[in-house]
Short mmCIF file of C-alpha atoms and ligand atoms in Angstrom, two decimals:
data_model
loop_
_atom_site.label_atom_id
_atom_site.label_comp_id
_atom_site.label_asym_id
_atom_site.label_seq_id
_atom_site.Cartn_x
_atom_site.Cartn_y
_atom_site.Cartn_z
CA UNK A 286 139.91 94.35 55.31
CA UNK A 287 141.51 97.32 52.84
CA UNK A 288 142.48 99.22 55.71
CA UNK A 289 145.71 97.79 58.19
CA UNK A 290 147.28 101.62 57.48
CA UNK A 291 148.48 103.67 60.04
CA UNK A 292 148.86 107.27 59.95
CA UNK A 293 152.28 109.06 59.12
CA UNK A 294 151.92 111.27 62.32
CA UNK A 295 151.40 107.99 64.69
CA UNK A 296 154.84 106.37 62.68
CA UNK A 297 156.92 109.29 63.17
CA UNK A 298 155.98 110.57 66.13
CA UNK A 299 156.64 107.53 67.82
CA UNK A 300 160.04 105.96 69.02
CA UNK A 301 159.77 103.07 68.18
CA UNK A 302 161.29 100.92 65.14
CA UNK A 303 161.32 97.10 63.63
CA UNK A 304 157.92 96.53 63.61
CA UNK A 305 155.83 96.23 59.69
CA UNK A 306 153.21 98.71 59.16
CA UNK A 307 151.28 100.20 56.53
CA UNK A 308 150.67 103.34 55.27
CA UNK A 309 149.37 105.50 52.39
CA UNK A 310 149.02 109.05 50.94
CA UNK A 311 150.73 111.08 48.31
CA UNK A 312 153.88 111.51 46.76
CA UNK A 313 155.21 114.42 47.36
CA UNK A 314 158.90 113.75 45.89
CA UNK A 315 160.72 110.43 44.79
CA UNK A 316 164.69 110.82 44.50
CA UNK A 317 167.09 108.89 42.78
CA UNK A 318 164.31 106.04 42.08
CA UNK A 319 165.09 105.11 45.53
CA UNK A 320 164.18 107.67 48.83
CA UNK A 321 159.77 108.48 48.05
CA UNK A 322 159.16 112.04 50.72
CA UNK A 323 155.03 110.97 51.28
CA UNK A 324 152.27 112.87 52.89
CA UNK A 325 148.66 112.08 54.29
CA UNK A 326 147.49 115.02 55.55
CA UNK A 327 148.44 113.66 59.29
CA UNK A 328 151.45 115.92 60.17
CA UNK A 329 153.21 118.54 58.07
CA UNK A 330 156.57 115.69 58.24
CA UNK A 331 156.45 113.16 55.29
CA UNK A 332 157.77 110.07 56.28
CA UNK A 333 160.79 108.51 54.12
CA UNK A 334 160.45 105.82 51.87
CA UNK A 335 163.00 103.63 51.52
CA UNK A 336 162.96 101.74 48.13
CA UNK A 337 165.64 99.04 47.85
CA UNK A 338 167.49 98.98 44.56
CA UNK A 339 165.78 96.07 41.77
CA UNK A 340 162.90 96.02 44.60
CA UNK A 341 160.38 97.26 42.08
CA UNK A 342 159.35 96.77 37.73
CA UNK A 343 160.72 99.72 36.19
CA UNK A 344 156.67 100.41 35.17
CA UNK A 345 156.40 100.92 38.84
CA UNK A 346 158.96 102.82 39.47
CA UNK A 347 157.69 105.17 36.36
CA UNK A 348 154.36 105.65 38.08
CA UNK A 349 155.84 107.36 41.43
CA UNK A 350 155.16 110.50 40.65
CA UNK A 351 154.78 114.15 42.74
CA UNK A 352 151.07 113.80 43.27
CA UNK A 353 150.55 109.74 42.41
CA UNK A 354 149.03 107.59 45.76
CA UNK A 355 150.17 104.93 47.03
CA UNK A 356 149.95 101.59 49.50
CA UNK A 357 153.84 101.32 50.83
CA UNK A 358 154.05 98.08 53.21
CA UNK A 359 156.93 97.93 54.55
CA UNK A 360 159.61 97.85 58.08
CA UNK A 361 159.67 100.73 60.22
CA UNK A 362 163.40 101.35 61.15
CA UNK A 363 165.93 103.98 63.04
CA UNK A 364 166.90 106.59 59.87
CA UNK A 365 170.23 105.93 58.42
CA UNK A 366 169.69 109.47 57.14
CA UNK A 367 169.96 112.57 58.65
CA UNK A 368 166.42 114.88 58.95
CA UNK A 369 164.22 112.02 60.17
CA UNK A 370 164.38 109.23 63.10
CA UNK A 371 162.32 107.04 61.51
CA UNK A 372 161.94 105.75 57.59
CA UNK A 373 160.05 102.70 56.35
CA UNK A 374 161.88 100.54 54.69
CA UNK A 375 159.34 99.50 51.68
CA UNK A 376 158.58 95.39 51.25
CA UNK A 377 155.83 96.40 48.46
CA UNK A 378 154.27 99.26 47.26
CA UNK A 379 151.07 99.38 45.13
CA UNK A 380 150.05 102.82 43.27
CA UNK A 381 146.72 102.77 43.69
CA UNK A 382 146.03 105.95 41.63
CA UNK A 383 148.78 107.61 39.26
CA UNK A 384 149.35 111.36 38.95
CA UNK A 385 150.37 112.85 35.35
CA UNK A 386 153.70 114.24 36.63
CA UNK A 387 153.31 116.12 33.15
CA UNK A 388 150.25 117.00 34.18
CA UNK A 389 150.37 117.96 38.06
CA UNK A 390 149.98 121.55 38.40
CA UNK A 391 151.74 121.18 41.96
CA UNK A 392 155.10 120.34 41.01
CA UNK A 393 158.37 120.04 43.83
CA UNK A 394 158.80 123.71 44.72
CA UNK A 395 158.38 126.57 45.97
CA UNK A 396 154.25 128.02 44.69
CA UNK A 397 152.68 131.57 45.15
CA UNK A 398 149.76 132.01 47.00
CA UNK A 399 148.54 133.68 44.27
CA UNK A 400 148.92 130.68 42.50
CA UNK A 401 147.85 128.47 44.37
CA UNK A 402 143.88 130.44 44.87
CA UNK A 403 143.52 128.80 41.50
CA UNK A 404 143.86 125.39 41.54
CA UNK A 405 142.25 126.00 45.43
CA UNK A 406 140.60 122.08 45.15
CA UNK A 407 144.56 120.74 45.33
CA UNK A 408 145.94 123.07 47.42
CA UNK A 409 144.81 120.98 50.29
CA UNK A 410 148.25 118.83 49.78
CA UNK A 411 150.32 121.52 49.59
CA UNK A 412 152.80 122.04 53.45
CA UNK A 413 151.19 125.74 53.90
CA UNK A 414 147.73 124.87 53.01
CA UNK A 415 147.84 121.47 55.40
CA UNK A 416 148.82 123.51 58.13
CA UNK A 417 146.68 126.56 57.92
CA UNK A 418 144.12 124.04 57.35
CA UNK A 419 144.17 121.55 59.98
CA UNK A 420 144.52 124.99 62.15
CA UNK A 421 141.45 125.58 61.72
CA UNK A 422 139.46 122.17 62.66
CA UNK A 423 141.85 122.70 65.67
CA UNK A 424 140.40 125.92 66.79
CA UNK A 425 136.43 124.51 65.25
CA UNK A 426 136.97 122.26 68.03
CA UNK A 427 138.39 124.76 70.54
CA UNK A 428 135.37 127.06 69.96
CA UNK A 429 132.76 123.86 71.12
CA UNK A 430 134.68 122.81 73.79
CA UNK A 431 135.40 126.17 75.55
CA UNK A 432 131.06 126.56 75.52
CA UNK A 433 130.76 122.92 76.11
CA UNK A 434 132.72 123.54 79.60
CA UNK A 435 130.76 126.79 80.36
CA UNK A 436 127.05 124.98 79.85
CA UNK A 437 126.49 127.25 76.51
CA UNK A 438 124.20 125.43 74.48
CA UNK A 439 125.27 124.91 70.99
CA UNK A 440 121.99 126.02 68.62
CA UNK A 441 121.52 126.02 64.77
CA UNK A 442 120.15 129.49 63.49
CA UNK A 443 118.71 129.58 59.93
CA UNK A 444 120.37 130.23 56.59
CA UNK A 445 117.87 130.78 55.05
CA UNK A 446 115.63 133.98 56.46
CA UNK A 447 113.47 136.98 55.45
CA UNK A 448 114.97 139.65 58.00
CA UNK A 449 118.24 141.57 57.92
CA UNK A 450 119.88 141.05 61.39
CA UNK A 451 122.42 143.56 60.82
CA UNK A 452 119.86 145.74 58.78
CA UNK A 453 123.29 147.16 57.00
CA UNK A 454 121.28 145.60 53.57
CA UNK A 455 123.85 143.45 52.38
CA UNK A 456 122.18 140.04 51.62
CA UNK A 457 121.94 138.14 49.27
CA UNK A 458 118.32 136.95 48.10
CA UNK A 459 117.42 132.99 48.22
CA UNK A 460 114.42 132.64 45.44
CA UNK A 461 113.13 130.10 42.76
CA UNK A 462 111.03 132.45 40.97
CA UNK A 463 111.98 133.05 37.01
CA UNK A 464 114.17 136.00 35.95
CA UNK A 465 113.54 135.90 32.51
CA UNK A 466 110.85 138.76 33.40
CA UNK A 467 107.58 136.44 33.63
CA UNK A 468 107.57 136.44 37.61
CA UNK A 469 104.39 137.52 39.26
CA UNK A 470 103.76 140.77 39.76
CA UNK A 471 101.77 142.58 42.06
CA UNK A 472 99.60 145.86 40.34
CA UNK A 473 102.55 148.30 40.72
CA UNK A 474 105.32 146.27 39.20
CA UNK A 475 106.46 144.97 41.86
CA UNK A 476 107.91 141.64 41.97
CA UNK A 477 105.22 139.78 44.37
CA UNK A 478 106.86 137.31 46.72
CA UNK A 479 103.36 135.94 47.68
CA UNK A 480 104.14 133.42 45.05
CA UNK A 481 107.53 132.57 45.75
CA UNK A 482 108.34 129.50 47.61
CA UNK A 483 108.34 131.45 50.97
CA UNK A 484 105.86 133.08 50.31
CA UNK A 485 107.38 136.50 51.10
CA UNK A 486 110.85 137.42 49.82
CA UNK A 487 113.69 135.71 51.31
CA UNK A 488 117.77 135.65 51.91
CA UNK A 489 120.79 133.81 53.28
CA UNK A 490 121.13 134.88 56.39
CA UNK A 491 123.67 137.59 57.88
CA UNK A 492 123.73 136.65 61.64
CA UNK A 493 122.30 134.61 63.39
CA UNK A 494 122.24 137.07 65.91
CA UNK A 495 118.64 137.18 66.38
CA UNK A 496 117.81 134.03 67.02
CA UNK A 497 120.00 133.43 68.69
CA UNK A 498 118.91 135.78 71.38
CA UNK A 499 115.71 133.50 71.27
CA UNK A 500 117.17 131.25 72.62
CA UNK A 501 119.19 132.72 75.21
CA UNK A 502 115.46 133.54 76.80
CA UNK A 503 115.34 130.30 77.05
CA UNK A 504 118.67 128.46 77.96
CA UNK A 505 120.23 131.13 79.50
CA UNK A 506 124.43 130.64 77.19
CA UNK A 507 123.91 129.91 73.96
CA UNK A 508 126.21 130.40 70.82
CA UNK A 509 125.45 129.71 67.14
CA UNK A 510 128.57 128.74 65.01
CA UNK A 511 127.74 128.86 60.74
CA UNK A 512 127.96 130.44 57.77
CA UNK A 513 126.83 133.86 57.48
CA UNK A 514 126.74 135.60 53.41
CA UNK A 515 126.97 139.05 53.36
CA UNK A 516 127.29 140.90 49.94
CA UNK A 517 129.33 143.72 50.17
CA UNK A 518 131.29 144.85 47.66
CA UNK A 519 134.19 144.20 49.15
CA UNK A 520 137.77 143.21 47.35
CA UNK A 521 139.84 142.88 50.64
CA UNK A 522 142.11 141.02 52.32
CA UNK A 523 139.81 140.76 55.15
CA UNK A 524 136.62 139.99 53.80
CA UNK A 525 134.65 137.22 52.40
CA UNK A 526 130.67 137.10 51.02
CA UNK A 527 130.44 133.95 52.80
CA UNK A 528 132.44 134.07 56.10
CA UNK A 529 131.56 131.59 59.48
CA UNK A 530 130.85 133.48 62.16
CA UNK A 531 130.80 132.40 66.22
CA UNK A 532 127.86 133.75 68.38
CA UNK A 533 127.32 133.68 71.75
CA UNK A 534 124.69 135.38 73.48
CA UNK A 535 123.54 135.20 77.14
CA UNK A 536 121.26 136.24 79.66
CA UNK A 537 121.95 138.61 82.61
CA UNK A 538 124.52 140.26 81.20
CA UNK A 539 125.84 143.01 80.80
CA UNK A 540 129.03 144.86 78.16
CA UNK A 541 131.19 144.52 80.75
CA UNK A 542 130.53 140.40 81.50
CA UNK A 543 130.94 140.01 77.52
CA UNK A 544 133.82 141.13 77.71
CA UNK A 545 135.13 139.49 79.88
CA UNK A 546 134.16 136.39 77.59
CA UNK A 547 135.38 137.61 74.83
CA UNK A 548 138.77 138.55 75.68
CA UNK A 549 139.07 134.74 77.88
CA UNK A 550 137.37 132.46 74.85
CA UNK A 551 140.18 134.29 72.38
CA UNK A 552 143.11 132.96 74.76
CA UNK A 553 142.00 130.00 75.66
CA UNK A 554 141.17 129.02 71.80
CA UNK A 555 145.20 130.70 70.90
CA UNK A 556 145.87 128.48 73.62
CA UNK A 557 144.82 125.11 72.27
CA UNK A 558 146.00 125.43 68.84
CA UNK A 559 149.82 126.10 71.05
CA UNK A 560 149.72 123.42 72.53
CA UNK A 561 148.06 121.04 70.02
CA UNK A 562 149.41 122.44 66.59
CA UNK A 563 152.77 123.22 67.53
CA UNK A 564 154.54 121.68 65.07
CA UNK A 565 152.32 123.49 62.02
CA UNK A 566 152.76 126.65 64.29
CA UNK A 567 156.09 126.45 63.85
CA UNK A 568 156.02 125.69 60.46
CA UNK A 569 153.54 128.60 59.32
CA UNK A 570 156.24 131.29 61.49
CA UNK A 571 158.93 129.72 60.15
CA UNK A 572 157.51 130.73 56.17
CA UNK A 573 156.55 134.32 57.35
CA UNK A 574 159.46 134.75 58.76
CA UNK A 575 161.11 134.08 55.67
CA UNK A 576 158.65 136.57 54.01
CA UNK A 577 159.23 139.10 56.14
CA UNK A 578 163.31 139.21 55.17
CA UNK A 579 161.64 140.54 51.61
CA UNK A 580 160.30 143.70 53.87
CA UNK A 581 162.39 146.43 54.51
CA UNK A 582 163.94 146.67 58.18
CA UNK A 583 161.47 149.55 59.29
CA UNK A 584 158.23 147.21 58.34
CA UNK A 585 158.76 143.75 59.45
CA UNK A 586 156.73 142.81 62.68
CA UNK A 587 158.34 142.93 66.22
CA UNK A 588 157.50 139.57 66.90
CA UNK A 589 157.57 136.17 65.41
CA UNK A 590 153.90 134.47 65.34
CA UNK A 591 155.11 131.69 67.88
CA UNK A 592 156.01 134.96 70.16
CA UNK A 593 152.90 137.29 68.97
CA UNK A 594 150.60 134.81 69.77
CA UNK A 595 152.14 133.52 73.47
CA UNK A 596 152.06 138.08 74.11
CA UNK A 597 148.21 138.02 73.57
CA UNK A 598 147.32 134.73 76.01
CA UNK A 599 149.51 136.31 78.02
CA UNK A 600 148.50 139.63 78.28
CA UNK A 601 145.15 141.50 79.11
CA UNK A 602 143.39 143.35 76.37
CA UNK A 603 143.64 147.40 76.33
CA UNK A 604 139.90 148.46 76.56
CA UNK A 605 139.45 151.79 75.96
CA UNK A 606 136.04 154.13 74.65
CA UNK A 607 135.76 155.39 71.26
CA UNK A 608 136.00 159.04 72.51
CA UNK A 609 139.19 157.85 73.49
CA UNK A 610 140.61 156.26 70.94
CA UNK A 611 139.64 159.54 68.73
CA UNK A 612 141.45 161.54 71.09
CA UNK A 613 144.39 159.21 70.81
CA UNK A 614 143.98 159.33 66.74
CA UNK A 615 143.46 162.85 66.53
CA UNK A 616 146.34 163.67 68.37
CA UNK A 617 148.90 160.99 66.65
CA UNK A 618 151.54 162.09 64.57
CA UNK A 619 150.30 160.46 62.29
CA UNK A 620 147.50 162.07 61.89
CA UNK A 621 148.98 165.40 62.40
CA UNK A 622 151.54 164.21 59.66
CA UNK A 623 148.59 163.76 57.13
CA UNK A 624 149.69 159.44 56.91
CA UNK A 625 146.05 158.79 57.18
CA UNK A 626 144.29 158.69 54.24
CA UNK A 627 140.95 159.30 56.10
CA UNK A 628 141.83 161.72 58.89
CA UNK A 629 140.56 161.72 62.16
CA UNK A 630 138.83 165.49 62.34
CA UNK A 631 135.72 164.75 64.04
CA UNK A 632 133.94 162.63 67.31
CA UNK A 633 131.51 160.18 65.20
CA UNK A 634 132.82 159.12 62.41
CA UNK A 635 133.34 155.44 61.27
CA UNK A 636 136.69 153.85 61.96
CA UNK A 637 139.12 152.56 59.16
CA UNK A 638 140.78 149.76 59.28
CA UNK A 639 144.15 152.20 58.60
CA UNK A 640 142.99 153.57 62.68
CA UNK A 641 142.38 150.39 63.72
CA UNK A 642 145.27 149.33 62.89
CA UNK A 643 147.18 152.47 64.02
CA UNK A 644 145.57 151.41 67.42
CA UNK A 645 146.66 148.32 67.85
CA UNK A 646 149.73 147.53 66.33
CA UNK A 647 151.51 151.43 66.84
CA UNK A 648 149.75 152.57 69.18
CA UNK A 649 148.88 149.92 72.26
CA UNK A 650 151.01 147.13 69.98
CA UNK A 651 148.14 144.21 71.99
CA UNK A 652 144.46 143.41 71.07
CA UNK A 653 143.29 146.44 72.29
CA UNK A 654 138.39 146.64 73.25
CA UNK A 655 136.69 149.63 71.90
CA UNK A 656 133.60 150.08 73.43
CA UNK A 657 130.74 153.10 73.53
CA UNK A 658 130.82 153.62 70.12
CA UNK A 659 128.29 156.46 68.75
CA UNK A 660 124.81 154.98 67.87
CA UNK A 661 124.85 156.44 64.48
CA UNK A 662 127.62 153.86 63.61
CA UNK A 663 126.62 150.68 64.84
CA UNK A 664 122.87 148.65 64.60
CA UNK A 665 119.64 148.80 65.83
CA UNK A 666 119.89 146.40 68.79
CA UNK A 667 122.73 147.92 70.81
CA UNK A 668 121.97 149.03 73.95
CA UNK A 669 121.40 152.81 74.58
CA UNK A 670 123.62 154.68 77.22
CA UNK A 671 122.24 157.34 79.22
CA UNK A 672 124.57 159.65 77.31
CA UNK A 673 122.07 159.70 74.61
CA UNK A 674 124.88 159.84 72.01
CA UNK A 675 126.50 156.11 72.35
CA UNK A 676 125.40 152.42 72.88
CA UNK A 677 126.84 149.59 74.60
CA UNK A 678 129.07 147.68 71.62
CA UNK A 679 132.49 146.78 72.28
CA UNK A 680 134.74 146.04 68.87
CA UNK A 681 138.01 144.09 69.29
CA UNK A 682 141.10 145.01 67.48
CA UNK A 683 143.67 142.23 67.11
CA UNK A 684 147.20 142.99 65.88
CA UNK A 685 148.01 143.20 61.88
CA UNK A 686 143.70 142.02 61.26
CA UNK A 687 141.95 144.89 63.29
CA UNK A 688 138.11 144.01 63.53
CA UNK A 689 138.20 140.45 64.92
CA UNK A 690 135.00 140.14 66.82
CA UNK A 691 131.96 142.77 67.21
CA UNK A 692 129.20 142.48 69.94
CA UNK A 693 127.29 145.03 72.64
CA UNK A 694 124.81 144.72 74.76
CA UNK A 695 121.54 144.52 73.61
CA UNK A 696 118.77 146.66 73.62
CA UNK A 697 116.46 145.09 76.01
CA UNK A 698 113.98 148.01 76.87
CA UNK A 699 110.84 147.45 74.20
CA UNK A 700 109.85 151.08 74.38
CA UNK A 701 113.60 152.30 73.03
CA UNK A 702 113.60 149.47 71.13
CA UNK A 703 110.83 150.09 68.89
CA UNK A 704 111.48 153.97 69.05
CA UNK A 705 115.25 153.34 67.52
CA UNK A 706 113.80 150.70 64.83
CA UNK A 707 111.78 153.84 63.61
CA UNK A 708 114.58 155.63 63.66
CA UNK A 709 116.34 153.62 61.73
CA UNK A 710 113.17 152.15 59.04
CA UNK A 711 113.67 148.96 60.24
CA UNK A 712 110.10 147.26 59.92
CA UNK A 713 109.38 146.46 62.99
CA UNK A 714 106.33 144.00 61.56
CA UNK A 715 108.51 142.05 60.61
CA UNK A 716 110.37 141.55 63.74
CA UNK A 717 107.15 140.86 65.95
CA UNK A 718 108.63 137.74 66.88
CA UNK A 719 112.01 139.34 67.78
CA UNK A 720 110.35 142.14 69.91
CA UNK A 721 108.76 139.52 71.92
CA UNK A 722 111.56 138.81 73.79
CA UNK A 723 111.22 142.33 75.06
CA UNK A 724 107.22 142.04 76.03
CA UNK A 725 107.56 138.72 77.18
CA UNK A 726 110.26 138.39 80.27
CA UNK A 727 113.15 140.39 78.58
CA UNK A 728 116.40 141.06 80.55
CA UNK A 729 119.90 142.78 80.42
CA UNK A 730 121.57 140.29 78.08
CA UNK A 731 124.84 140.47 75.84
CA UNK A 732 127.15 139.04 73.22
CA UNK A 733 128.85 139.04 70.63
CA UNK A 734 130.42 137.69 67.08
CA UNK A 735 133.98 136.20 66.29
CA UNK A 736 134.65 136.09 62.37
CA UNK A 737 136.42 132.71 62.23
CA UNK A 738 138.15 133.25 58.89
CA UNK A 739 139.90 136.61 60.65
CA UNK A 740 140.39 134.30 63.84
CA UNK A 741 141.99 131.85 61.61
CA UNK A 742 144.21 134.95 59.97
CA UNK A 743 145.37 136.15 63.61
CA UNK A 744 146.96 132.67 64.37
CA UNK A 745 147.95 131.84 60.67
CA UNK A 746 149.04 134.28 60.33
CA UNK A 747 148.40 134.41 57.03
CA UNK A 748 148.20 137.98 55.19
CA UNK A 749 144.76 136.86 53.36
CA UNK A 750 141.42 136.12 54.43
CA UNK A 751 140.77 133.61 50.57
CA UNK A 752 144.13 131.80 52.28
CA UNK A 753 142.40 130.37 55.79
CA UNK A 754 138.78 129.49 53.99
CA UNK A 755 139.31 125.97 51.66
CA UNK A 756 137.05 127.73 48.87
CA UNK A 757 136.71 131.56 49.55
CA UNK A 758 132.94 133.76 47.76
CA UNK A 759 134.33 137.11 47.01
CA UNK A 760 133.23 139.25 44.72
CA UNK A 761 133.13 137.89 41.05
CA UNK A 762 134.85 134.39 42.41
CA UNK A 763 132.93 131.27 43.39
CA UNK A 764 135.09 128.29 41.40
CA UNK A 765 134.39 125.09 42.95
O1 4AD B 442 130.65 142.77 63.34
P1 4AD B 442 129.74 142.55 62.52
O2 4AD B 442 128.65 142.44 61.56
O3 4AD B 442 128.40 142.28 63.94
C1 4AD B 442 127.29 141.23 63.38
O4 4AD B 442 127.05 140.46 63.13
C2 4AD B 442 126.97 141.02 65.21
N1 4AD B 442 125.62 140.05 64.58
C3 4AD B 442 127.55 140.14 65.85
C4 4AD B 442 126.75 139.81 67.55
O5 4AD B 442 126.87 140.35 68.31
N2 4AD B 442 126.04 138.43 67.25
O6 4AD B 442 130.58 140.85 62.10
C5 4AD B 442 130.88 140.33 63.52
C6 4AD B 442 132.27 140.00 62.71
C7 4AD B 442 133.04 140.82 63.08
O7 4AD B 442 133.36 141.52 63.86
C8 4AD B 442 134.54 139.85 61.71
O8 4AD B 442 135.72 139.39 62.17
C9 4AD B 442 133.40 138.96 60.87
O9 4AD B 442 132.04 138.87 62.15
N3 4AD B 442 133.31 139.46 59.73
C10 4AD B 442 133.65 139.55 58.31
N4 4AD B 442 134.72 138.29 57.82
C11 4AD B 442 134.97 137.87 56.72
N5 4AD B 442 134.73 138.88 55.95
C12 4AD B 442 133.21 139.67 56.20
N6 4AD B 442 132.73 140.56 55.05
C13 4AD B 442 132.47 139.79 57.86
N7 4AD B 442 132.43 140.34 57.89
C14 4AD B 442 132.26 140.56 59.12
MG1 MG B 443 131.21 145.55 63.44
#
């Protein structure tokens, strides 16, 4: 049997000593031909492997370089040195994979996040990205656990679709037609998609919501958790062209129930990582504090990452309407002193991220749920309020991030929905299947979408969304 190894996490976290163990991992550093810091990704901590002088041939010693993969058999003993409880006294070391020290891009020193993004295929092997991606895993696990406990059914909605769920036209086309001008054409010169693979024009999904609604009209409570794609040309620290979204959809649910679920959900998954990823969170919190020291006092955050997470799980989110938010923003000194790039002058405008962040970071200093937005700036499927101007929408805004959740109660009244679709030039024929939910046994229902990467950003404190997904896709970039 090849694999008799135990994970380094198990060795380090136990107080047990004086037993023999086999570990395998990647060398972080090798000091004085004597001390190897070895990491296998199970924990942020390295195990110290002690190599007795003269134990290894000179040729083997030379092969123990940063990045090399080795197998160590040895005795776990109480550590003689400072910084660790136990260490591994090697009895044999085998090099499984060499790593040319001259060429390996990850040197045992601090690299910038920008540089590491260029070598994203190797950045898993750093402390920061090890912590980030273990936390990403935990959050995904906690999400399934939350919904499973509540009896939600996980529905896999399609990745390739013919509809634009958000009606925003930000889609990546999927086609097998040639791009050299020889694609079949209609009489009017447009491309004849009847000849395309699916016999119609298709794209990558922007959201699984519409299909989620169909399933909710049978199972009651469902959720999707999958990749979504948006061809918006946004080069920001909050946007990706490929991101993962969690979209629960609940029958017999109104806007308030929806907000309650979303708030409980966010608190649950944060709490889960606080319990299961203490070491990684402590590392990232520390990392952020170091980073903050570079900033002028006035720009530093008042809370550490750990304090911020504890604060969020222990306090109610603020809930206000869009109209109240506009009043607060309009009357703010920030607005009066023209510190916003986009000044708030009238009701009806879409909020920019600077406004969202002002509300959560300066005004309320906690997550805020904004409700009842003007219908003009929201999607066609949102339930129309009696005032004729607003819809039963809710966005959750998080400190440091801005919008993290977008959701709404859905328009279940067929006449109101089709009327709104026509006003917004959404083709009702193509969404006839969707309208069937309103024809056959419609009920009040609601749901929301949580941007997974924005959530990972919030929990890890990472400033750029490109650093919380292994291989980010954004304008002009699809490496790896
Ligand atoms: O607000 P959005 O567009 O809502 C929907 O897609 C609804 N269908 C959700 C629903 O009600 N089922 O997107 C939801 C969330 C946003 O709040 C944001 O967190 C994230 O998805 N998001 C993005 N994350 C990264 N990059 C992008 N380009 C994103 N666009 C949206
Ligand atoms: Mg939104």
